[in-house]
PDB file of N, CA, C and O in Angstrom:
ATOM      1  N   UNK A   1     -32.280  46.426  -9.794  1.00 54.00           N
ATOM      2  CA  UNK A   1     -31.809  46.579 -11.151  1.00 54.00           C
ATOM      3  C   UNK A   1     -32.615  45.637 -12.048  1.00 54.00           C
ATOM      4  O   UNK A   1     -32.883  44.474 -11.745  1.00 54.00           O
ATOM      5  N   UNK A   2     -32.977  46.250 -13.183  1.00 58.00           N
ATOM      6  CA  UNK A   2     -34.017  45.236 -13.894  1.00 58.00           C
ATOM      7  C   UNK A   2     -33.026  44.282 -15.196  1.00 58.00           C
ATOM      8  O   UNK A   2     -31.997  44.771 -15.661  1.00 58.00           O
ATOM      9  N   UNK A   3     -33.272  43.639 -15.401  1.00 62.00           N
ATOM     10  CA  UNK A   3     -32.381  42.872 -16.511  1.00 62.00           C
ATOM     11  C   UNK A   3     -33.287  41.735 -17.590  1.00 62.00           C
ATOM     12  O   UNK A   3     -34.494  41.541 -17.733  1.00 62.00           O
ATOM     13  N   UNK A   4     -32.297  41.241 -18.111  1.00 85.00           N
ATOM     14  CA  UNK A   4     -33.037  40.353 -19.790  1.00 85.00           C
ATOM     15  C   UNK A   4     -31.991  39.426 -19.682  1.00 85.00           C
ATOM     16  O   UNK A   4     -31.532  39.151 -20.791  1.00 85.00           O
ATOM     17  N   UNK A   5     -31.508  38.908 -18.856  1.00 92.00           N
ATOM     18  CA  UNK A   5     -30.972  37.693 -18.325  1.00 92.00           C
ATOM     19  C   UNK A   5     -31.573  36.435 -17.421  1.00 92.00           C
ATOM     20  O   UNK A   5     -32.353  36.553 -16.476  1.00 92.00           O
ATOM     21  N   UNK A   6     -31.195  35.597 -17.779  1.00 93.00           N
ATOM     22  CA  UNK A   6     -31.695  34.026 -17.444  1.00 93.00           C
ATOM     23  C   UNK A   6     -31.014  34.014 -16.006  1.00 93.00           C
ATOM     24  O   UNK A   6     -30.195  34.857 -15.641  1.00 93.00           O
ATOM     25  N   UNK A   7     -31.509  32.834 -15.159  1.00 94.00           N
ATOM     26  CA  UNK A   7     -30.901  32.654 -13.501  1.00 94.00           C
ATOM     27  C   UNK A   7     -29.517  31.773 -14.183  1.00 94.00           C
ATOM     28  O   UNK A   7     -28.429  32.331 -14.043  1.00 94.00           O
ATOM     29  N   UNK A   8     -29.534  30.740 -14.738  1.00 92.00           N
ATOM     30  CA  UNK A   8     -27.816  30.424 -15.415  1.00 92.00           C
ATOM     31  C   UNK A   8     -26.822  30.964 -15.729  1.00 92.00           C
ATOM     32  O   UNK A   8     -25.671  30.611 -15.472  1.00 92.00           O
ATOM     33  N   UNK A   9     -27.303  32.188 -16.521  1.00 92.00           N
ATOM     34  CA  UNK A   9     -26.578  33.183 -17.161  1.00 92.00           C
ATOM     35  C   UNK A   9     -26.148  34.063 -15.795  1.00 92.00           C
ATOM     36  O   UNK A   9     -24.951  34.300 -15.629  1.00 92.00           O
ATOM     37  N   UNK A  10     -27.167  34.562 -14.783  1.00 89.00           N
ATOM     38  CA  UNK A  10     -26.335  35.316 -14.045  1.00 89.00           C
ATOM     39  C   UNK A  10     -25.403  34.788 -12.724  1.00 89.00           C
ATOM     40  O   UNK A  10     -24.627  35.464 -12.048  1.00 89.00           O
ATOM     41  N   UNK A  11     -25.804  33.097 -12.564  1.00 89.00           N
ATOM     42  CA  UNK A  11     -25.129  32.401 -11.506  1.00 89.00           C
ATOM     43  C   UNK A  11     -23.714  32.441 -12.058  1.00 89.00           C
ATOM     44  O   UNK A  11     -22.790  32.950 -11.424  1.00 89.00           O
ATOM     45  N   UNK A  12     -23.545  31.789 -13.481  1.00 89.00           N
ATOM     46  CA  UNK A  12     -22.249  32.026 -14.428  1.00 89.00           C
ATOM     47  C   UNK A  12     -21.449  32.821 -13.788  1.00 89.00           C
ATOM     48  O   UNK A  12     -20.469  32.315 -13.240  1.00 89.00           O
ATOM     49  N   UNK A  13     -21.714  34.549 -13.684  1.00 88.00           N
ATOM     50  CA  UNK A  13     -20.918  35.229 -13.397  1.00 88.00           C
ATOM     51  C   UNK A  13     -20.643  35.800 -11.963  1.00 88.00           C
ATOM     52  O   UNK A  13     -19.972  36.785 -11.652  1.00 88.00           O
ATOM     53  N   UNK A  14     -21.383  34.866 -11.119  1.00 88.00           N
ATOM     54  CA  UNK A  14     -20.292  34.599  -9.638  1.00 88.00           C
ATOM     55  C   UNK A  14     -19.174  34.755  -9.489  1.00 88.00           C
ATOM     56  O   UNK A  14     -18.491  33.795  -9.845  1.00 88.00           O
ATOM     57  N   UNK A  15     -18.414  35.976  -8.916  1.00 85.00           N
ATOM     58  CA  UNK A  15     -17.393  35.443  -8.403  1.00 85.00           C
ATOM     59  C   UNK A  15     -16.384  34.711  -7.317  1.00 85.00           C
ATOM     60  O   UNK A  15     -15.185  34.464  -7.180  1.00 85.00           O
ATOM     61  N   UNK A  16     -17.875  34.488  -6.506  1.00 90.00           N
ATOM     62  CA  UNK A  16     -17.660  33.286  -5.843  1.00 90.00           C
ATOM     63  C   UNK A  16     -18.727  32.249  -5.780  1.00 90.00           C
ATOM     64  O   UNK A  16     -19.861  32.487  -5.366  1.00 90.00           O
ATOM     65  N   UNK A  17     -18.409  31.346  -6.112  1.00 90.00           N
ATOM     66  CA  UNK A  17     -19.883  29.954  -5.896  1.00 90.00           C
ATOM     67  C   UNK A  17     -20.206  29.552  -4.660  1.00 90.00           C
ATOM     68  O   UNK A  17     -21.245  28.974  -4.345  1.00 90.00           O
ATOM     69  N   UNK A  18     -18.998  29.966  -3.705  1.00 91.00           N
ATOM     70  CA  UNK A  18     -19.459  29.852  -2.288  1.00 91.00           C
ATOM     71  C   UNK A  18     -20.745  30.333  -1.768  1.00 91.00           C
ATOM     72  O   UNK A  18     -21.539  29.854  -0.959  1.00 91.00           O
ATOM     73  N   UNK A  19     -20.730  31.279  -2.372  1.00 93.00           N
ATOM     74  CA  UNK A  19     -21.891  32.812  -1.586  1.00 93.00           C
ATOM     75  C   UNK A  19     -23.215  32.320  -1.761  1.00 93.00           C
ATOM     76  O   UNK A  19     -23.624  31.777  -2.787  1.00 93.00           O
ATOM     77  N   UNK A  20     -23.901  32.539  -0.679  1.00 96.00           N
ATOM     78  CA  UNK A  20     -25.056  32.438  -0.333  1.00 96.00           C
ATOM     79  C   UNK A  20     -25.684  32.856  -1.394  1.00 96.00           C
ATOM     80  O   UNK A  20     -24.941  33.645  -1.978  1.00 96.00           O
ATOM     81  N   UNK A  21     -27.409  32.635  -2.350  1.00 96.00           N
ATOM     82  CA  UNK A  21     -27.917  32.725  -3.102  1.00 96.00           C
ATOM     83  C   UNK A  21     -29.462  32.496  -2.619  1.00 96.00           C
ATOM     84  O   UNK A  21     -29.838  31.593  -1.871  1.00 96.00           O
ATOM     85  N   UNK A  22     -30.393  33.664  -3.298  1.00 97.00           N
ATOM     86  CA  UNK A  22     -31.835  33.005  -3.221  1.00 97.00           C
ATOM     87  C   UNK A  22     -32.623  33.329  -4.609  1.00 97.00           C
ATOM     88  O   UNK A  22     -32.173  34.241  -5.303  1.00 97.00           O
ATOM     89  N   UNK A  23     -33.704  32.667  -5.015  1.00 97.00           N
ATOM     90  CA  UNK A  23     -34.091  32.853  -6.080  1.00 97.00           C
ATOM     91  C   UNK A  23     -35.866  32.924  -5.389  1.00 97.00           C
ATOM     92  O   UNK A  23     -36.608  32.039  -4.963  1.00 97.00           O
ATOM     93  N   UNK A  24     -35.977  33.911  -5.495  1.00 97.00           N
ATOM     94  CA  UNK A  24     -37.848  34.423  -5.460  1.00 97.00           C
ATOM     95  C   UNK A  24     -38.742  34.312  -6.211  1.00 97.00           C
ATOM     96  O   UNK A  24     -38.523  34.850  -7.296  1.00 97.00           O
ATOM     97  N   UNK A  25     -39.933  33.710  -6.084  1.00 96.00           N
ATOM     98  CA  UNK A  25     -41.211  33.978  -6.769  1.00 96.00           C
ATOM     99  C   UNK A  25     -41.795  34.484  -6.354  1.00 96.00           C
ATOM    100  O   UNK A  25     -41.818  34.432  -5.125  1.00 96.00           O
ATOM    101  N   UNK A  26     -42.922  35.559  -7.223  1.00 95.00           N
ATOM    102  CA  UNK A  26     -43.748  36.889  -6.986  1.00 95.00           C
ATOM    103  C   UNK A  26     -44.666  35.873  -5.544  1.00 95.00           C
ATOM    104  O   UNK A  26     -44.535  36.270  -4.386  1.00 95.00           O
ATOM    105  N   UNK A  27     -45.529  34.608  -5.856  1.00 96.00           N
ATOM    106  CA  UNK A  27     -46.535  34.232  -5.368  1.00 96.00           C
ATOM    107  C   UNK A  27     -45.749  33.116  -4.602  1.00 96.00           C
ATOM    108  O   UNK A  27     -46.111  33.060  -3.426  1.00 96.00           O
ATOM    109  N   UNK A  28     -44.906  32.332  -4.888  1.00 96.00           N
ATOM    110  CA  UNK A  28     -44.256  30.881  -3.787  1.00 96.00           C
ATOM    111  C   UNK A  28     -43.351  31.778  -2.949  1.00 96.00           C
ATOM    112  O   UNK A  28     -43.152  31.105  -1.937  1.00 96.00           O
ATOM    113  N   UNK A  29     -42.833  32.689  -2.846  1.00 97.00           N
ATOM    114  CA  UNK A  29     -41.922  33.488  -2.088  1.00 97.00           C
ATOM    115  C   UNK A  29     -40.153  32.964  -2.891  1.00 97.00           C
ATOM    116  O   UNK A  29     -39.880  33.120  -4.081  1.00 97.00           O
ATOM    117  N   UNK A  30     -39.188  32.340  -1.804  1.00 97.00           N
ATOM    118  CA  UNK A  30     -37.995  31.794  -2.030  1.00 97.00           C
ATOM    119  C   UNK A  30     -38.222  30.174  -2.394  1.00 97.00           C
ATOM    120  O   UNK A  30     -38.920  29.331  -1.831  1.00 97.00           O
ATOM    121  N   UNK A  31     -37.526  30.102  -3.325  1.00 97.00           N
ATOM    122  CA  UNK A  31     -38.052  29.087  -3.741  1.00 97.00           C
ATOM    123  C   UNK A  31     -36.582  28.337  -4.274  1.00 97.00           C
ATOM    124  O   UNK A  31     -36.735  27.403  -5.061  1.00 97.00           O
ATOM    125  N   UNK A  32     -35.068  28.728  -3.855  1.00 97.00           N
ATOM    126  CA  UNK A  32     -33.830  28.185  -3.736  1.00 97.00           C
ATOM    127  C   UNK A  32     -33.069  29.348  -2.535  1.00 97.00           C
ATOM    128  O   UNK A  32     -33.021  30.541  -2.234  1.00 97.00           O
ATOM    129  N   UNK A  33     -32.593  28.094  -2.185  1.00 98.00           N
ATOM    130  CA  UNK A  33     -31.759  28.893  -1.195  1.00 98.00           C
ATOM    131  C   UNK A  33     -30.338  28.056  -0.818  1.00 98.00           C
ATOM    132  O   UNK A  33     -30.221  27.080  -0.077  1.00 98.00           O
ATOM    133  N   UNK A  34     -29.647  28.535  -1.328  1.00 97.00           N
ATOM    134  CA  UNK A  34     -28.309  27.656  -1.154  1.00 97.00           C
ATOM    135  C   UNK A  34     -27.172  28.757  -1.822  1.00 97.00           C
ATOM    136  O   UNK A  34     -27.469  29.942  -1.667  1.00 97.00           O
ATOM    137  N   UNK A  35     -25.753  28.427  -2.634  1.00 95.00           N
ATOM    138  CA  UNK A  35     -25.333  28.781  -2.929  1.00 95.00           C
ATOM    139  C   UNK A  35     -25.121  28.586  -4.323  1.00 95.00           C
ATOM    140  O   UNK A  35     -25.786  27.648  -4.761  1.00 95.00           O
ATOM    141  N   UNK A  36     -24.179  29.357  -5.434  1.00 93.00           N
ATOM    142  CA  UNK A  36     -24.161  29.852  -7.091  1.00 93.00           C
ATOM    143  C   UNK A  36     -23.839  28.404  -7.297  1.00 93.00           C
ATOM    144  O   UNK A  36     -24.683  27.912  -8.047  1.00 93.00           O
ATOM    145  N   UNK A  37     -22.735  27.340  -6.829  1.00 92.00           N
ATOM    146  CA  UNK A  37     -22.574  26.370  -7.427  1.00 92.00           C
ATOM    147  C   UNK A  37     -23.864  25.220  -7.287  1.00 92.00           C
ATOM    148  O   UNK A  37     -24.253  24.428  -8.146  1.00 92.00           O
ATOM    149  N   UNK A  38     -24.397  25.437  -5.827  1.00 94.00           N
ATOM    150  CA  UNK A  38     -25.274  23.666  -5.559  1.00 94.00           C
ATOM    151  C   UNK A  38     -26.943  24.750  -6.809  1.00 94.00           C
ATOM    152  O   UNK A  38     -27.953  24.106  -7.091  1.00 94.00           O
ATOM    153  N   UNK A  39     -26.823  25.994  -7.200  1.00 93.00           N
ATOM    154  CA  UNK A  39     -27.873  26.809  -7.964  1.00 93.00           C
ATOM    155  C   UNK A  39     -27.711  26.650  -9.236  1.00 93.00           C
ATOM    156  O   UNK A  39     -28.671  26.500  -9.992  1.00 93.00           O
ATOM    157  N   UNK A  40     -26.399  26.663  -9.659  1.00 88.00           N
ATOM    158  CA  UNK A  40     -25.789  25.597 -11.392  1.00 88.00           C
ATOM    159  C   UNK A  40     -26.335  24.338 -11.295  1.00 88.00           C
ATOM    160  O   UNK A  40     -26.844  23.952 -12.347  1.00 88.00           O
ATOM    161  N   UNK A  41     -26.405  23.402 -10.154  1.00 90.00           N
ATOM    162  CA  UNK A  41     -27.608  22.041 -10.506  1.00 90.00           C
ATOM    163  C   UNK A  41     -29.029  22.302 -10.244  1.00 90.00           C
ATOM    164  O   UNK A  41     -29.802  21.357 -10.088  1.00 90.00           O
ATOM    165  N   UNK A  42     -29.338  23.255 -10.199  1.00 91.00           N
ATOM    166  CA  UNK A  42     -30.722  23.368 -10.377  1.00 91.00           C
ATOM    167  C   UNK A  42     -31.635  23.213 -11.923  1.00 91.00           C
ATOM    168  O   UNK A  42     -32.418  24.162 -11.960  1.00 91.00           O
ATOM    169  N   UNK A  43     -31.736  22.600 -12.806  1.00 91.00           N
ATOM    170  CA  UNK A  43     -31.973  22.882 -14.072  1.00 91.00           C
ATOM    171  C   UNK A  43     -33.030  23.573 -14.182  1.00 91.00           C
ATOM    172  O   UNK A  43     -33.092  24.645 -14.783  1.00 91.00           O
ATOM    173  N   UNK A  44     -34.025  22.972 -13.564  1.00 92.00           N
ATOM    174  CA  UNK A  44     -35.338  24.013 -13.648  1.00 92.00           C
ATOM    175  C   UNK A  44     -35.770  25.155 -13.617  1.00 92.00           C
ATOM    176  O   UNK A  44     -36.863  25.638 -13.912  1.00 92.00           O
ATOM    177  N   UNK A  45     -34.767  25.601 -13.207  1.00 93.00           N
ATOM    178  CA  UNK A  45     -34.733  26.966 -12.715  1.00 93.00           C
ATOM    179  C   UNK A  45     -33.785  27.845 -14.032  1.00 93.00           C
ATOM    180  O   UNK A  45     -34.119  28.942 -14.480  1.00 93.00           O
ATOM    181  N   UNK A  46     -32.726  27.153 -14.418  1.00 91.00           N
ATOM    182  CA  UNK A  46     -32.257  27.709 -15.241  1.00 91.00           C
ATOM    183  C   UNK A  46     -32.582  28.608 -16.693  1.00 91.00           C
ATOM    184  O   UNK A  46     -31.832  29.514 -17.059  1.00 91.00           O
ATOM    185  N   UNK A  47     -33.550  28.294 -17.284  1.00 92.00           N
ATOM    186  CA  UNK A  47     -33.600  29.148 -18.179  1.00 92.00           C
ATOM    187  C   UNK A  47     -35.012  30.034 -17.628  1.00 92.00           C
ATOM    188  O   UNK A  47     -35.941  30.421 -18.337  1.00 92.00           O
ATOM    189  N   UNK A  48     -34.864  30.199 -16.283  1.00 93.00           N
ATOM    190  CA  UNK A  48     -35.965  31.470 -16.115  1.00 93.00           C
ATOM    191  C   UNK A  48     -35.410  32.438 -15.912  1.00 93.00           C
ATOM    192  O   UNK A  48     -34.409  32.506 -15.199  1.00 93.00           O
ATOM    193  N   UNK A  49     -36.103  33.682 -16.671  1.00 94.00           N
ATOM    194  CA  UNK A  49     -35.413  35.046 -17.019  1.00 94.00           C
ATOM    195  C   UNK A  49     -35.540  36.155 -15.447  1.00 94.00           C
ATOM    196  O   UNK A  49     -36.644  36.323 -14.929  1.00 94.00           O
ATOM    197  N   UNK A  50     -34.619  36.632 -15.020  1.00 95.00           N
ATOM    198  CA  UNK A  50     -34.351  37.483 -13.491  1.00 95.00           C
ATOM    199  C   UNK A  50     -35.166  38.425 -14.053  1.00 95.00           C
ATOM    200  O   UNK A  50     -34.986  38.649 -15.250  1.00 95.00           O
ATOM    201  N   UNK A  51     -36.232  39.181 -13.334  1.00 93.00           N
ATOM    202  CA  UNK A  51     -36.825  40.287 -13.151  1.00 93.00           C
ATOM    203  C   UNK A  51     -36.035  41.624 -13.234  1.00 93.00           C
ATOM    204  O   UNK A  51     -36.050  42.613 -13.967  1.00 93.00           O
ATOM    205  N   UNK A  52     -35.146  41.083 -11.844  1.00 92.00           N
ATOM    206  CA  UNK A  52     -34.479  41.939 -10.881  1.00 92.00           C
ATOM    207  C   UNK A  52     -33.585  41.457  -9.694  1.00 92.00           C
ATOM    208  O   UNK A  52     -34.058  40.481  -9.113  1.00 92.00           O
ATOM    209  N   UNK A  53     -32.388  41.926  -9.201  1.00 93.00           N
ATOM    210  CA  UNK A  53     -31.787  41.156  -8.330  1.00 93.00           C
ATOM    211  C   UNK A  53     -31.322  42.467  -7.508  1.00 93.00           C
ATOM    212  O   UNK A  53     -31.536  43.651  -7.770  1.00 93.00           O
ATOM    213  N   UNK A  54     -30.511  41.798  -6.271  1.00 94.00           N
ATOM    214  CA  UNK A  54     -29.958  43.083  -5.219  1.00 94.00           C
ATOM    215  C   UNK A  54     -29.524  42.034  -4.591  1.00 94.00           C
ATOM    216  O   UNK A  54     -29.767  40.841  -4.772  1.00 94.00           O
ATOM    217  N   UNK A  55     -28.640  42.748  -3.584  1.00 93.00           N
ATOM    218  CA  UNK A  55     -27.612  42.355  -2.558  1.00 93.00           C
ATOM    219  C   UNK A  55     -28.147  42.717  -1.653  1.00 93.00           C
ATOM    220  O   UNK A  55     -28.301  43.929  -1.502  1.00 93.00           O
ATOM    221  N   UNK A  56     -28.801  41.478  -0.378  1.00 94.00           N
ATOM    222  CA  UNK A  56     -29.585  42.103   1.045  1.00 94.00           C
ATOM    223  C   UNK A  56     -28.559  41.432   1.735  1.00 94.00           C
ATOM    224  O   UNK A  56     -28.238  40.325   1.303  1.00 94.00           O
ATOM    225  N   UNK A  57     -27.893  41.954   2.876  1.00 95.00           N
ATOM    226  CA  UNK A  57     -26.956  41.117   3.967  1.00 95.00           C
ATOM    227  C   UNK A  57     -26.228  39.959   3.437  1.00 95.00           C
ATOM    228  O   UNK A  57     -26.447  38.770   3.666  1.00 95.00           O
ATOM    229  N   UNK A  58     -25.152  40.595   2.547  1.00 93.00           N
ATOM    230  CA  UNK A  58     -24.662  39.717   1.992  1.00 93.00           C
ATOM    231  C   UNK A  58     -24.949  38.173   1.370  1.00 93.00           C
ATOM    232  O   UNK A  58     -24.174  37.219   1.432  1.00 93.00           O
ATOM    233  N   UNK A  59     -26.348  38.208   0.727  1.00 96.00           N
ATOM    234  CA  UNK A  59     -26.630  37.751   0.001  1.00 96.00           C
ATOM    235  C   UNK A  59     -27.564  38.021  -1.239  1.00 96.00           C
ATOM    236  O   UNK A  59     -28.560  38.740  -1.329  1.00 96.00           O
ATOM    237  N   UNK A  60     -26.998  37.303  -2.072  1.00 95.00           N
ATOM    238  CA  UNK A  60     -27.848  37.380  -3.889  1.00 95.00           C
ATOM    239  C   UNK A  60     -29.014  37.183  -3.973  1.00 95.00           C
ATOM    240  O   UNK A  60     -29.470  36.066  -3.727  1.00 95.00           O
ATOM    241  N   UNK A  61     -29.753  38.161  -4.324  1.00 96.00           N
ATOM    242  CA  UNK A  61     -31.313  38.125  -4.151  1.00 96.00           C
ATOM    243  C   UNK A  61     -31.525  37.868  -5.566  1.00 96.00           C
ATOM    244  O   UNK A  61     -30.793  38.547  -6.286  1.00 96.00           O
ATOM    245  N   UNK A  62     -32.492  36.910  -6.297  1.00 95.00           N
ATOM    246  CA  UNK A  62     -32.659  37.233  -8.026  1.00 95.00           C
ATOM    247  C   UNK A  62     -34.363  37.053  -7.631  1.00 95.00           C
ATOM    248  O   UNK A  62     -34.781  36.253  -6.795  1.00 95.00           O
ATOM    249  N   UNK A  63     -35.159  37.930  -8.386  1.00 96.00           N
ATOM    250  CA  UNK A  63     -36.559  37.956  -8.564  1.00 96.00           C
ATOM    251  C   UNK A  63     -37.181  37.060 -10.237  1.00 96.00           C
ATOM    252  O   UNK A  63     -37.109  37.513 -11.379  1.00 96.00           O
ATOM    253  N   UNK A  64     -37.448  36.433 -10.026  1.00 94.00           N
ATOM    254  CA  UNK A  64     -38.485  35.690 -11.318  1.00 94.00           C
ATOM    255  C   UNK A  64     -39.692  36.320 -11.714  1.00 94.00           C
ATOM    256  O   UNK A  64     -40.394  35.814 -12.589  1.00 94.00           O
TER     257      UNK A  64
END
């Protein structure tokens, strides 16, 4: 799914912070891997805009 949303903006709407999370780059590959809440202290990451995201084996995939 393609979107015009930030990685903050879509961790926000977790409905669980427990859940496993990864955040991808085209060229570094995964580049967070933890879950929506320890991914809210990530700042750096935060105002970069999601490509695209999906659900692989029960976990949150977001593309940069």
């Amino acid at each position: 799914m393609n979107s015009d949303i930030t990685v903050s903006e879509l961790a926000a709407m977790a409905a669980d912070n427990e859940k496993r999370c990864q955040v991808w780059h085209p060229v570094q590959g995964v580049i967070f891997d933890g879950t929506f809440d320890e991914l809210d202290r990530q700042h750096y990451l935060a105002d970069k805009t999601v490509d695209n995201f999906s659900i692989e084996d029960d976990v949150f995939i977001m593309n940069i």
